[in-house]
Amino acid sequence: MPNRAKSQLIDQVQQMVEQSGTPQGFDSQRWLANWIEQPLPALCGKKPADYLDTPSGVEMVSNLLRQIHFGIYS
């Protein structure tokens, strides 16, 4: 994953955690690294990492994180 995309997604996760209330001790980078390697039903069993090689794929993963944050299930 390009550094800019990785940094963007890590920042997004960190903001989500901060908005949720208790960011102390939470490692956004580690969480994201694990999460993007997990097959997800919302991606028809594919991993988010499979989509991070294009800007549109990064945007799709970012949108999926937003949906998770707001409790929107697809």
PDB file of C-alpha atoms in Angstrom:
ATOM      1  CA  MET A   1       0.000   0.000   0.000  1.00  0.00           C
ATOM      2  CA  PRO A   2       1.450   3.401  -0.891  1.00  0.00           C
ATOM      3  CA  ASN A   3       2.566   5.418   2.130  1.00  0.00           C
ATOM      4  CA  ARG A   4       0.078   8.228   1.488  1.00  0.00           C
ATOM      5  CA  ALA A   5      -2.874   5.829   1.394  1.00  0.00           C
ATOM      6  CA  LYS A   6      -1.617   3.991   4.474  1.00  0.00           C
ATOM      7  CA  SER A   7      -1.167   7.232   6.368  1.00  0.00           C
ATOM      8  CA  GLN A   8      -4.632   8.426   5.325  1.00  0.00           C
ATOM      9  CA  LEU A   9      -6.309   5.237   6.538  1.00  0.00           C
ATOM     10  CA  ILE A  10      -4.342   5.169   9.807  1.00  0.00           C
ATOM     11  CA  ASP A  11      -5.364   8.779  10.459  1.00  0.00           C
ATOM     12  CA  GLN A  12      -8.970   7.895   9.707  1.00  0.00           C
ATOM     13  CA  VAL A  13      -8.937   4.991  12.168  1.00  0.00           C
ATOM     14  CA  GLN A  14      -7.280   7.166  14.828  1.00  0.00           C
ATOM     15  CA  GLN A  15      -9.964   9.834  14.400  1.00  0.00           C
ATOM     16  CA  MET A  16     -12.678   7.201  14.674  1.00  0.00           C
ATOM     17  CA  VAL A  17     -11.206   5.910  17.932  1.00  0.00           C
ATOM     18  CA  GLU A  18     -10.806   9.406  19.347  1.00  0.00           C
ATOM     19  CA  GLN A  19     -14.437  10.212  18.514  1.00  0.00           C
ATOM     20  CA  SER A  20     -15.503   7.008  20.246  1.00  0.00           C
ATOM     21  CA  GLY A  21     -13.976   8.152  23.520  1.00  0.00           C
ATOM     22  CA  THR A  22     -10.938   6.194  24.713  1.00  0.00           C
ATOM     23  CA  PRO A  23      -7.933   6.227  22.378  1.00  0.00           C
ATOM     24  CA  GLN A  24      -5.373   5.568  25.140  1.00  0.00           C
ATOM     25  CA  GLY A  25      -3.357   2.468  24.326  1.00  0.00           C
ATOM     26  CA  PHE A  26      -5.023   1.898  20.962  1.00  0.00           C
ATOM     27  CA  ASP A  27      -2.559   1.310  18.119  1.00  0.00           C
ATOM     28  CA  SER A  28      -4.300   2.458  14.943  1.00  0.00           C
ATOM     29  CA  GLN A  29      -1.458   1.300  12.715  1.00  0.00           C
ATOM     30  CA  ARG A  30      -1.468  -2.232  14.151  1.00  0.00           C
ATOM     31  CA  TRP A  31      -5.264  -2.461  14.054  1.00  0.00           C
ATOM     32  CA  LEU A  32      -5.396  -1.331  10.414  1.00  0.00           C
ATOM     33  CA  ALA A  33      -2.585  -3.690   9.387  1.00  0.00           C
ATOM     34  CA  ASN A  34      -4.563  -6.603  10.847  1.00  0.00           C
ATOM     35  CA  TRP A  35      -7.989  -5.478   9.606  1.00  0.00           C
ATOM     36  CA  ILE A  36      -6.979  -4.989   5.961  1.00  0.00           C
ATOM     37  CA  GLU A  37      -5.786  -8.608   5.832  1.00  0.00           C
ATOM     38  CA  GLN A  38      -9.114 -10.081   6.971  1.00  0.00           C
ATOM     39  CA  PRO A  39     -11.651 -11.311   4.402  1.00  0.00           C
ATOM     40  CA  LEU A  40     -14.864  -9.321   4.830  1.00  0.00           C
ATOM     41  CA  PRO A  41     -18.442 -10.215   3.883  1.00  0.00           C
ATOM     42  CA  ALA A  42     -18.965  -6.617   2.694  1.00  0.00           C
ATOM     43  CA  LEU A  43     -16.252  -7.273   0.096  1.00  0.00           C
ATOM     44  CA  CYS A  44     -17.641 -10.674  -0.948  1.00  0.00           C
ATOM     45  CA  GLY A  45     -14.991 -12.434   1.114  1.00  0.00           C
ATOM     46  CA  LYS A  46     -12.068 -10.415  -0.226  1.00  0.00           C
ATOM     47  CA  LYS A  47      -9.591  -8.527   1.954  1.00  0.00           C
ATOM     48  CA  PRO A  48      -9.486  -4.720   2.052  1.00  0.00           C
ATOM     49  CA  ALA A  49      -5.778  -5.020   1.167  1.00  0.00           C
ATOM     50  CA  ASP A  50      -6.842  -6.403  -2.220  1.00  0.00           C
ATOM     51  CA  TYR A  51      -8.240  -2.967  -3.098  1.00  0.00           C
ATOM     52  CA  LEU A  52      -5.445  -0.685  -1.960  1.00  0.00           C
ATOM     53  CA  ASP A  53      -3.498  -0.507  -5.215  1.00  0.00           C
ATOM     54  CA  THR A  54      -5.724   2.157  -6.811  1.00  0.00           C
ATOM     55  CA  PRO A  55      -7.122   5.490  -5.589  1.00  0.00           C
ATOM     56  CA  SER A  56     -10.683   4.249  -6.114  1.00  0.00           C
ATOM     57  CA  GLY A  57      -9.908   1.123  -4.088  1.00  0.00           C
ATOM     58  CA  VAL A  58      -8.470   3.199  -1.239  1.00  0.00           C
ATOM     59  CA  GLU A  59     -11.597   5.360  -1.295  1.00  0.00           C
ATOM     60  CA  MET A  60     -13.793   2.252  -1.167  1.00  0.00           C
ATOM     61  CA  VAL A  61     -11.898   0.956   1.887  1.00  0.00           C
ATOM     62  CA  SER A  62     -12.130   4.393   3.504  1.00  0.00           C
ATOM     63  CA  ASN A  63     -15.888   4.392   2.903  1.00  0.00           C
ATOM     64  CA  LEU A  64     -16.133   0.926   4.449  1.00  0.00           C
ATOM     65  CA  LEU A  65     -14.350   2.221   7.563  1.00  0.00           C
ATOM     66  CA  ARG A  66     -16.855   5.096   7.716  1.00  0.00           C
ATOM     67  CA  GLN A  67     -19.722   2.624   7.493  1.00  0.00           C
ATOM     68  CA  ILE A  68     -18.221   0.600  10.344  1.00  0.00           C
ATOM     69  CA  HIS A  69     -17.775   3.748  12.412  1.00  0.00           C
ATOM     70  CA  PHE A  70     -21.401   4.788  11.961  1.00  0.00           C
ATOM     71  CA  GLY A  71     -22.803   1.265  12.345  1.00  0.00           C
ATOM     72  CA  ILE A  72     -23.926   0.930   8.739  1.00  0.00           C
ATOM     73  CA  TYR A  73     -23.838  -2.696   7.647  1.00  0.00           C
ATOM     74  CA  SER A  74     -23.851  -3.746   4.029  1.00  0.00           C
TER      75      SER A  74
END
